[in-house]
Amino acid sequence: TEEQLAAQYGVSRGSIRPALKRLYQEQFIQLATRNRYFVAPITLKDANDVFEMRLLVEPHAARQAAGRIDAATLTRLRELSTVHYIPGDASSAEAFLRANTEFHVTIARATGNSLLGEFVATLLDREERINRLAHLIGDRNRDAHNEHSDLVEALADGDGERAAAVMADGIISARGFVIDSMLSSPALLTTNLAGPPAQSPH
């Protein structure tokens, strides 16, 4: 409830209300009753929707960015492609996902289209909860490293078509990894089928 959240964080209900409104608009929470909310469940549809949008925009971004990225940014992209995580370890998975977001947003911004960069950042932000779950369960270190390394080389070579193809293949592979991880989580499937437990609205 608004009262519980205000007490927990030591702020007024007036401060809590706009934060809840934004979370509701971004579909991270759902309304149970008036002034009572629960965290929205993670669903297969959410995952598919986000990856579908990424497939529509990120290969285009990679194509446009090819040959436009300066040496310092290419070096940073190579550094980001080496970040790995320990499956099951929340802090290393969080660091890996931050690096992954920076990698993809950097490429989108290199197109010179600021709106495209913002949109990719928004998509990856929406994907974060899904990715956290998947990367706690499974290991995608090798695939991510290979995909990112191949993509950087295509960008450095100015090969837009190859960059777009590598980006698309990587997103499709990541989608498969996330979906498989979700399907392997009995607790998640139960939550998504039955809805959130009635006794746990916040």
PDB file of C-alpha atoms in Angstrom:
ATOM      1  CA  THR A   1       0.000   0.000   0.000  1.00  0.00           C
ATOM      2  CA  GLU A   2       1.011   3.633  -0.259  1.00  0.00           C
ATOM      3  CA  GLU A   3       1.139   3.826   3.540  1.00  0.00           C
ATOM      4  CA  GLN A   4       3.435   0.791   3.831  1.00  0.00           C
ATOM      5  CA  LEU A   5       5.818   2.092   1.177  1.00  0.00           C
ATOM      6  CA  ALA A   6       5.912   5.566   2.699  1.00  0.00           C
ATOM      7  CA  ALA A   7       6.759   4.097   6.116  1.00  0.00           C
ATOM      8  CA  GLN A   8       9.360   1.711   4.682  1.00  0.00           C
ATOM      9  CA  TYR A   9      11.266   4.431   2.824  1.00  0.00           C
ATOM     10  CA  GLY A  10      10.677   7.235   5.316  1.00  0.00           C
ATOM     11  CA  VAL A  11       8.938   9.575   2.879  1.00  0.00           C
ATOM     12  CA  SER A  12       5.464  11.053   2.530  1.00  0.00           C
ATOM     13  CA  ARG A  13       2.607   9.458   0.632  1.00  0.00           C
ATOM     14  CA  GLY A  14       2.784  12.488  -1.661  1.00  0.00           C
ATOM     15  CA  SER A  15       6.266  11.362  -2.709  1.00  0.00           C
ATOM     16  CA  ILE A  16       5.249   7.735  -3.147  1.00  0.00           C
ATOM     17  CA  ARG A  17       2.210   8.433  -5.312  1.00  0.00           C
ATOM     18  CA  PRO A  18       3.981   9.837  -8.439  1.00  0.00           C
ATOM     19  CA  ALA A  19       6.569   7.056  -8.264  1.00  0.00           C
ATOM     20  CA  LEU A  20       3.813   4.446  -8.221  1.00  0.00           C
ATOM     21  CA  LYS A  21       2.058   6.222 -11.073  1.00  0.00           C
ATOM     22  CA  ARG A  22       5.180   6.021 -13.210  1.00  0.00           C
ATOM     23  CA  LEU A  23       5.775   2.368 -12.336  1.00  0.00           C
ATOM     24  CA  TYR A  24       2.144   1.660 -13.244  1.00  0.00           C
ATOM     25  CA  GLN A  25       2.446   3.515 -16.570  1.00  0.00           C
ATOM     26  CA  GLU A  26       5.573   1.507 -17.398  1.00  0.00           C
ATOM     27  CA  GLN A  27       3.720  -1.704 -16.435  1.00  0.00           C
ATOM     28  CA  PHE A  28       6.116  -2.707 -13.655  1.00  0.00           C
ATOM     29  CA  ILE A  29       3.270  -2.767 -11.115  1.00  0.00           C
ATOM     30  CA  GLN A  30      -0.447  -3.466 -11.319  1.00  0.00           C
ATOM     31  CA  LEU A  31      -3.387  -2.125  -9.324  1.00  0.00           C
ATOM     32  CA  ALA A  32      -4.977  -4.601  -6.914  1.00  0.00           C
ATOM     33  CA  THR A  33      -7.495  -2.261  -5.269  1.00  0.00           C
ATOM     34  CA  ARG A  34      -7.520   1.480  -4.657  1.00  0.00           C
ATOM     35  CA  ASN A  35      -4.076   2.455  -3.307  1.00  0.00           C
ATOM     36  CA  ARG A  36      -2.911  -1.176  -3.238  1.00  0.00           C
ATOM     37  CA  TYR A  37      -0.473  -2.542  -5.808  1.00  0.00           C
ATOM     38  CA  PHE A  38       1.473  -5.691  -6.649  1.00  0.00           C
ATOM     39  CA  VAL A  39       4.584  -6.173  -8.734  1.00  0.00           C
ATOM     40  CA  ALA A  40       3.634  -7.210 -12.260  1.00  0.00           C
ATOM     41  CA  PRO A  41       4.607 -10.813 -13.055  1.00  0.00           C
ATOM     42  CA  ILE A  42       7.241 -11.559 -15.666  1.00  0.00           C
ATOM     43  CA  THR A  43       5.556 -13.241 -18.639  1.00  0.00           C
ATOM     44  CA  LEU A  44       6.608 -14.907 -21.857  1.00  0.00           C
ATOM     45  CA  LYS A  45       4.628 -12.279 -23.758  1.00  0.00           C
ATOM     46  CA  ASP A  46       6.673  -9.508 -22.138  1.00  0.00           C
ATOM     47  CA  ALA A  47       9.878 -11.198 -23.242  1.00  0.00           C
ATOM     48  CA  ASN A  48       8.682 -11.779 -26.797  1.00  0.00           C
ATOM     49  CA  ASP A  49       7.379  -8.218 -27.133  1.00  0.00           C
ATOM     50  CA  VAL A  50      10.683  -6.662 -26.060  1.00  0.00           C
ATOM     51  CA  PHE A  51      12.806  -8.883 -28.278  1.00  0.00           C
ATOM     52  CA  GLU A  52      10.497  -8.275 -31.230  1.00  0.00           C
ATOM     53  CA  MET A  53      11.037  -4.538 -30.876  1.00  0.00           C
ATOM     54  CA  ARG A  54      14.786  -4.976 -30.496  1.00  0.00           C
ATOM     55  CA  LEU A  55      14.856  -6.973 -33.726  1.00  0.00           C
ATOM     56  CA  LEU A  56      13.064  -4.155 -35.504  1.00  0.00           C
ATOM     57  CA  VAL A  57      15.450  -1.385 -34.458  1.00  0.00           C
ATOM     58  CA  GLU A  58      18.871  -2.677 -33.399  1.00  0.00           C
ATOM     59  CA  PRO A  59      20.005  -4.324 -36.657  1.00  0.00           C
ATOM     60  CA  HIS A  60      19.187  -1.026 -38.377  1.00  0.00           C
ATOM     61  CA  ALA A  61      21.203   0.811 -35.727  1.00  0.00           C
ATOM     62  CA  ALA A  62      24.182  -1.477 -36.261  1.00  0.00           C
ATOM     63  CA  ARG A  63      23.989  -0.966 -40.022  1.00  0.00           C
ATOM     64  CA  GLN A  64      23.929   2.810 -39.600  1.00  0.00           C
ATOM     65  CA  ALA A  65      26.714   2.846 -36.994  1.00  0.00           C
ATOM     66  CA  ALA A  66      29.168   0.783 -39.071  1.00  0.00           C
ATOM     67  CA  GLY A  67      32.156   2.868 -40.052  1.00  0.00           C
ATOM     68  CA  ARG A  68      31.040   5.827 -37.909  1.00  0.00           C
ATOM     69  CA  ILE A  69      32.487   4.791 -34.551  1.00  0.00           C
ATOM     70  CA  ASP A  70      35.776   6.362 -33.481  1.00  0.00           C
ATOM     71  CA  ALA A  71      38.754   4.396 -32.190  1.00  0.00           C
ATOM     72  CA  ALA A  72      38.170   5.234 -28.523  1.00  0.00           C
ATOM     73  CA  THR A  73      34.563   4.050 -28.676  1.00  0.00           C
ATOM     74  CA  LEU A  74      35.580   0.849 -30.460  1.00  0.00           C
ATOM     75  CA  THR A  75      38.089   0.219 -27.680  1.00  0.00           C
ATOM     76  CA  ARG A  76      35.357   0.702 -25.101  1.00  0.00           C
ATOM     77  CA  LEU A  77      33.065  -1.685 -26.972  1.00  0.00           C
ATOM     78  CA  ARG A  78      35.819  -4.309 -26.979  1.00  0.00           C
ATOM     79  CA  GLU A  79      36.251  -3.841 -23.215  1.00  0.00           C
ATOM     80  CA  LEU A  80      32.531  -4.254 -22.643  1.00  0.00           C
ATOM     81  CA  SER A  81      32.472  -7.438 -24.719  1.00  0.00           C
ATOM     82  CA  THR A  82      34.894  -9.104 -22.263  1.00  0.00           C
ATOM     83  CA  VAL A  83      32.681  -8.648 -19.188  1.00  0.00           C
ATOM     84  CA  HIS A  84      31.341 -11.961 -17.912  1.00  0.00           C
ATOM     85  CA  TYR A  85      29.277 -13.170 -14.967  1.00  0.00           C
ATOM     86  CA  ILE A  86      28.983 -16.114 -12.610  1.00  0.00           C
ATOM     87  CA  PRO A  87      25.622 -17.876 -13.058  1.00  0.00           C
ATOM     88  CA  GLY A  88      23.690 -17.698  -9.816  1.00  0.00           C
ATOM     89  CA  ASP A  89      25.640 -14.691  -8.527  1.00  0.00           C
ATOM     90  CA  ALA A  90      23.370 -11.634  -8.521  1.00  0.00           C
ATOM     91  CA  SER A  91      26.096  -8.979  -8.307  1.00  0.00           C
ATOM     92  CA  SER A  92      28.144 -10.331 -11.223  1.00  0.00           C
ATOM     93  CA  ALA A  93      24.984 -10.788 -13.316  1.00  0.00           C
ATOM     94  CA  GLU A  94      24.055  -7.164 -12.582  1.00  0.00           C
ATOM     95  CA  ALA A  95      27.512  -5.949 -13.681  1.00  0.00           C
ATOM     96  CA  PHE A  96      27.293  -8.041 -16.845  1.00  0.00           C
ATOM     97  CA  LEU A  97      23.860  -6.654 -17.721  1.00  0.00           C
ATOM     98  CA  ARG A  98      25.025  -3.071 -17.131  1.00  0.00           C
ATOM     99  CA  ALA A  99      27.914  -3.681 -19.535  1.00  0.00           C
ATOM    100  CA  ASN A 100      25.544  -5.272 -22.049  1.00  0.00           C
ATOM    101  CA  THR A 101      23.212  -2.275 -21.901  1.00  0.00           C
ATOM    102  CA  GLU A 102      26.099   0.170 -22.362  1.00  0.00           C
ATOM    103  CA  PHE A 103      27.338  -1.884 -25.329  1.00  0.00           C
ATOM    104  CA  HIS A 104      24.024  -1.809 -27.187  1.00  0.00           C
ATOM    105  CA  VAL A 105      23.127   1.784 -26.320  1.00  0.00           C
ATOM    106  CA  THR A 106      26.587   2.973 -27.412  1.00  0.00           C
ATOM    107  CA  ILE A 107      26.053   1.419 -30.837  1.00  0.00           C
ATOM    108  CA  ALA A 108      22.601   2.977 -31.171  1.00  0.00           C
ATOM    109  CA  ARG A 109      23.913   6.409 -30.201  1.00  0.00           C
ATOM    110  CA  ALA A 110      26.754   6.099 -32.703  1.00  0.00           C
ATOM    111  CA  THR A 111      24.158   6.403 -35.475  1.00  0.00           C
ATOM    112  CA  GLY A 112      23.822  10.084 -34.598  1.00  0.00           C
ATOM    113  CA  ASN A 113      20.091   9.589 -33.974  1.00  0.00           C
ATOM    114  CA  SER A 114      19.549  10.524 -30.323  1.00  0.00           C
ATOM    115  CA  LEU A 115      15.963   9.230 -30.330  1.00  0.00           C
ATOM    116  CA  LEU A 116      17.166   5.825 -31.495  1.00  0.00           C
ATOM    117  CA  GLY A 117      19.672   5.709 -28.653  1.00  0.00           C
ATOM    118  CA  GLU A 118      16.986   6.618 -26.115  1.00  0.00           C
ATOM    119  CA  PHE A 119      14.598   4.016 -27.517  1.00  0.00           C
ATOM    120  CA  VAL A 120      17.156   1.205 -27.320  1.00  0.00           C
ATOM    121  CA  ALA A 121      17.969   2.258 -23.741  1.00  0.00           C
ATOM    122  CA  THR A 122      14.252   2.094 -22.887  1.00  0.00           C
ATOM    123  CA  LEU A 123      13.881  -1.369 -24.418  1.00  0.00           C
ATOM    124  CA  LEU A 124      16.855  -2.707 -22.481  1.00  0.00           C
ATOM    125  CA  ASP A 125      15.506  -1.131 -19.298  1.00  0.00           C
ATOM    126  CA  ARG A 126      12.218  -2.970 -19.797  1.00  0.00           C
ATOM    127  CA  GLU A 127      14.136  -6.179 -20.470  1.00  0.00           C
ATOM    128  CA  GLU A 128      16.184  -5.899 -17.268  1.00  0.00           C
ATOM    129  CA  ARG A 129      13.893  -7.901 -14.965  1.00  0.00           C
ATOM    130  CA  ILE A 130      13.659 -10.683 -17.540  1.00  0.00           C
ATOM    131  CA  ASN A 131      17.415 -10.730 -18.061  1.00  0.00           C
ATOM    132  CA  ARG A 132      18.174 -10.816 -14.346  1.00  0.00           C
ATOM    133  CA  LEU A 133      16.095 -13.949 -13.980  1.00  0.00           C
ATOM    134  CA  ALA A 134      17.638 -15.656 -17.001  1.00  0.00           C
ATOM    135  CA  HIS A 135      21.231 -14.863 -16.078  1.00  0.00           C
ATOM    136  CA  LEU A 136      20.782 -16.137 -12.538  1.00  0.00           C
ATOM    137  CA  ILE A 137      19.681 -19.467 -13.977  1.00  0.00           C
ATOM    138  CA  GLY A 138      21.848 -19.997 -17.072  1.00  0.00           C
ATOM    139  CA  ASP A 139      25.266 -19.293 -18.578  1.00  0.00           C
ATOM    140  CA  ARG A 140      25.464 -17.167 -21.728  1.00  0.00           C
ATOM    141  CA  ASN A 141      29.006 -15.866 -21.313  1.00  0.00           C
ATOM    142  CA  ARG A 142      30.584 -17.520 -24.337  1.00  0.00           C
ATOM    143  CA  ASP A 143      27.790 -16.729 -26.794  1.00  0.00           C
ATOM    144  CA  ALA A 144      27.557 -13.094 -25.681  1.00  0.00           C
ATOM    145  CA  HIS A 145      31.328 -12.622 -25.919  1.00  0.00           C
ATOM    146  CA  ASN A 146      31.513 -14.126 -29.412  1.00  0.00           C
ATOM    147  CA  GLU A 147      28.521 -12.145 -30.682  1.00  0.00           C
ATOM    148  CA  HIS A 148      29.795  -8.858 -29.295  1.00  0.00           C
ATOM    149  CA  SER A 149      33.329  -9.434 -30.583  1.00  0.00           C
ATOM    150  CA  ASP A 150      32.073 -10.254 -34.088  1.00  0.00           C
ATOM    151  CA  LEU A 151      29.833  -7.195 -34.012  1.00  0.00           C
ATOM    152  CA  VAL A 152      32.650  -4.854 -32.994  1.00  0.00           C
ATOM    153  CA  GLU A 153      34.833  -6.117 -35.834  1.00  0.00           C
ATOM    154  CA  ALA A 154      32.034  -5.616 -38.354  1.00  0.00           C
ATOM    155  CA  LEU A 155      31.503  -2.082 -37.063  1.00  0.00           C
ATOM    156  CA  ALA A 156      35.240  -1.355 -37.223  1.00  0.00           C
ATOM    157  CA  ASP A 157      35.388  -2.670 -40.800  1.00  0.00           C
ATOM    158  CA  GLY A 158      32.468  -0.460 -41.802  1.00  0.00           C
ATOM    159  CA  ASP A 159      30.507  -3.519 -42.942  1.00  0.00           C
ATOM    160  CA  GLY A 160      26.946  -2.431 -42.245  1.00  0.00           C
ATOM    161  CA  GLU A 161      25.213  -5.512 -43.631  1.00  0.00           C
ATOM    162  CA  ARG A 162      27.388  -7.869 -41.616  1.00  0.00           C
ATOM    163  CA  ALA A 163      26.916  -5.752 -38.491  1.00  0.00           C
ATOM    164  CA  ALA A 164      23.136  -5.858 -38.930  1.00  0.00           C
ATOM    165  CA  ALA A 165      23.176  -9.639 -39.447  1.00  0.00           C
ATOM    166  CA  VAL A 166      25.373 -10.258 -36.390  1.00  0.00           C
ATOM    167  CA  MET A 167      23.164  -7.996 -34.276  1.00  0.00           C
ATOM    168  CA  ALA A 168      20.001  -9.800 -35.398  1.00  0.00           C
ATOM    169  CA  ASP A 169      21.511 -13.238 -34.778  1.00  0.00           C
ATOM    170  CA  GLY A 170      22.623 -12.162 -31.312  1.00  0.00           C
ATOM    171  CA  ILE A 171      19.189 -10.859 -30.361  1.00  0.00           C
ATOM    172  CA  ILE A 172      17.527 -14.064 -31.607  1.00  0.00           C
ATOM    173  CA  SER A 173      20.013 -16.145 -29.613  1.00  0.00           C
ATOM    174  CA  ALA A 174      19.444 -14.042 -26.489  1.00  0.00           C
ATOM    175  CA  ARG A 175      15.679 -14.415 -26.894  1.00  0.00           C
ATOM    176  CA  GLY A 176      16.022 -18.196 -27.036  1.00  0.00           C
ATOM    177  CA  PHE A 177      18.198 -18.166 -23.921  1.00  0.00           C
ATOM    178  CA  VAL A 178      15.714 -16.023 -22.001  1.00  0.00           C
ATOM    179  CA  ILE A 179      12.673 -18.048 -23.065  1.00  0.00           C
ATOM    180  CA  ASP A 180      14.393 -21.330 -22.188  1.00  0.00           C
ATOM    181  CA  SER A 181      15.324 -19.928 -18.776  1.00  0.00           C
ATOM    182  CA  MET A 182      11.755 -18.807 -18.141  1.00  0.00           C
ATOM    183  CA  LEU A 183      10.357 -22.187 -19.146  1.00  0.00           C
ATOM    184  CA  SER A 184      12.784 -23.913 -16.779  1.00  0.00           C
ATOM    185  CA  SER A 185      11.497 -21.936 -13.773  1.00  0.00           C
ATOM    186  CA  PRO A 186       8.459 -23.735 -12.266  1.00  0.00           C
ATOM    187  CA  ALA A 187       7.848 -20.909  -9.789  1.00  0.00           C
ATOM    188  CA  LEU A 188       7.708 -18.359 -12.586  1.00  0.00           C
ATOM    189  CA  LEU A 189       5.341 -20.439 -14.675  1.00  0.00           C
ATOM    190  CA  THR A 190       3.027 -20.963 -11.701  1.00  0.00           C
ATOM    191  CA  THR A 191       2.976 -17.241 -10.970  1.00  0.00           C
ATOM    192  CA  ASN A 192       2.230 -16.340 -14.564  1.00  0.00           C
ATOM    193  CA  LEU A 193      -0.588 -18.856 -14.854  1.00  0.00           C
ATOM    194  CA  ALA A 194      -2.243 -18.206 -11.510  1.00  0.00           C
ATOM    195  CA  GLY A 195      -1.476 -14.526 -11.053  1.00  0.00           C
ATOM    196  CA  PRO A 196       0.207 -12.961  -8.031  1.00  0.00           C
ATOM    197  CA  PRO A 197      -0.710 -14.360  -4.624  1.00  0.00           C
ATOM    198  CA  ALA A 198      -3.568 -12.488  -3.019  1.00  0.00           C
ATOM    199  CA  GLN A 199      -1.727 -12.024   0.265  1.00  0.00           C
ATOM    200  CA  SER A 200       1.268 -10.170  -1.190  1.00  0.00           C
ATOM    201  CA  PRO A 201       0.103  -6.810  -2.612  1.00  0.00           C
ATOM    202  CA  HIS A 202       2.417  -3.864  -1.775  1.00  0.00           C
TER     203      HIS A 202
END
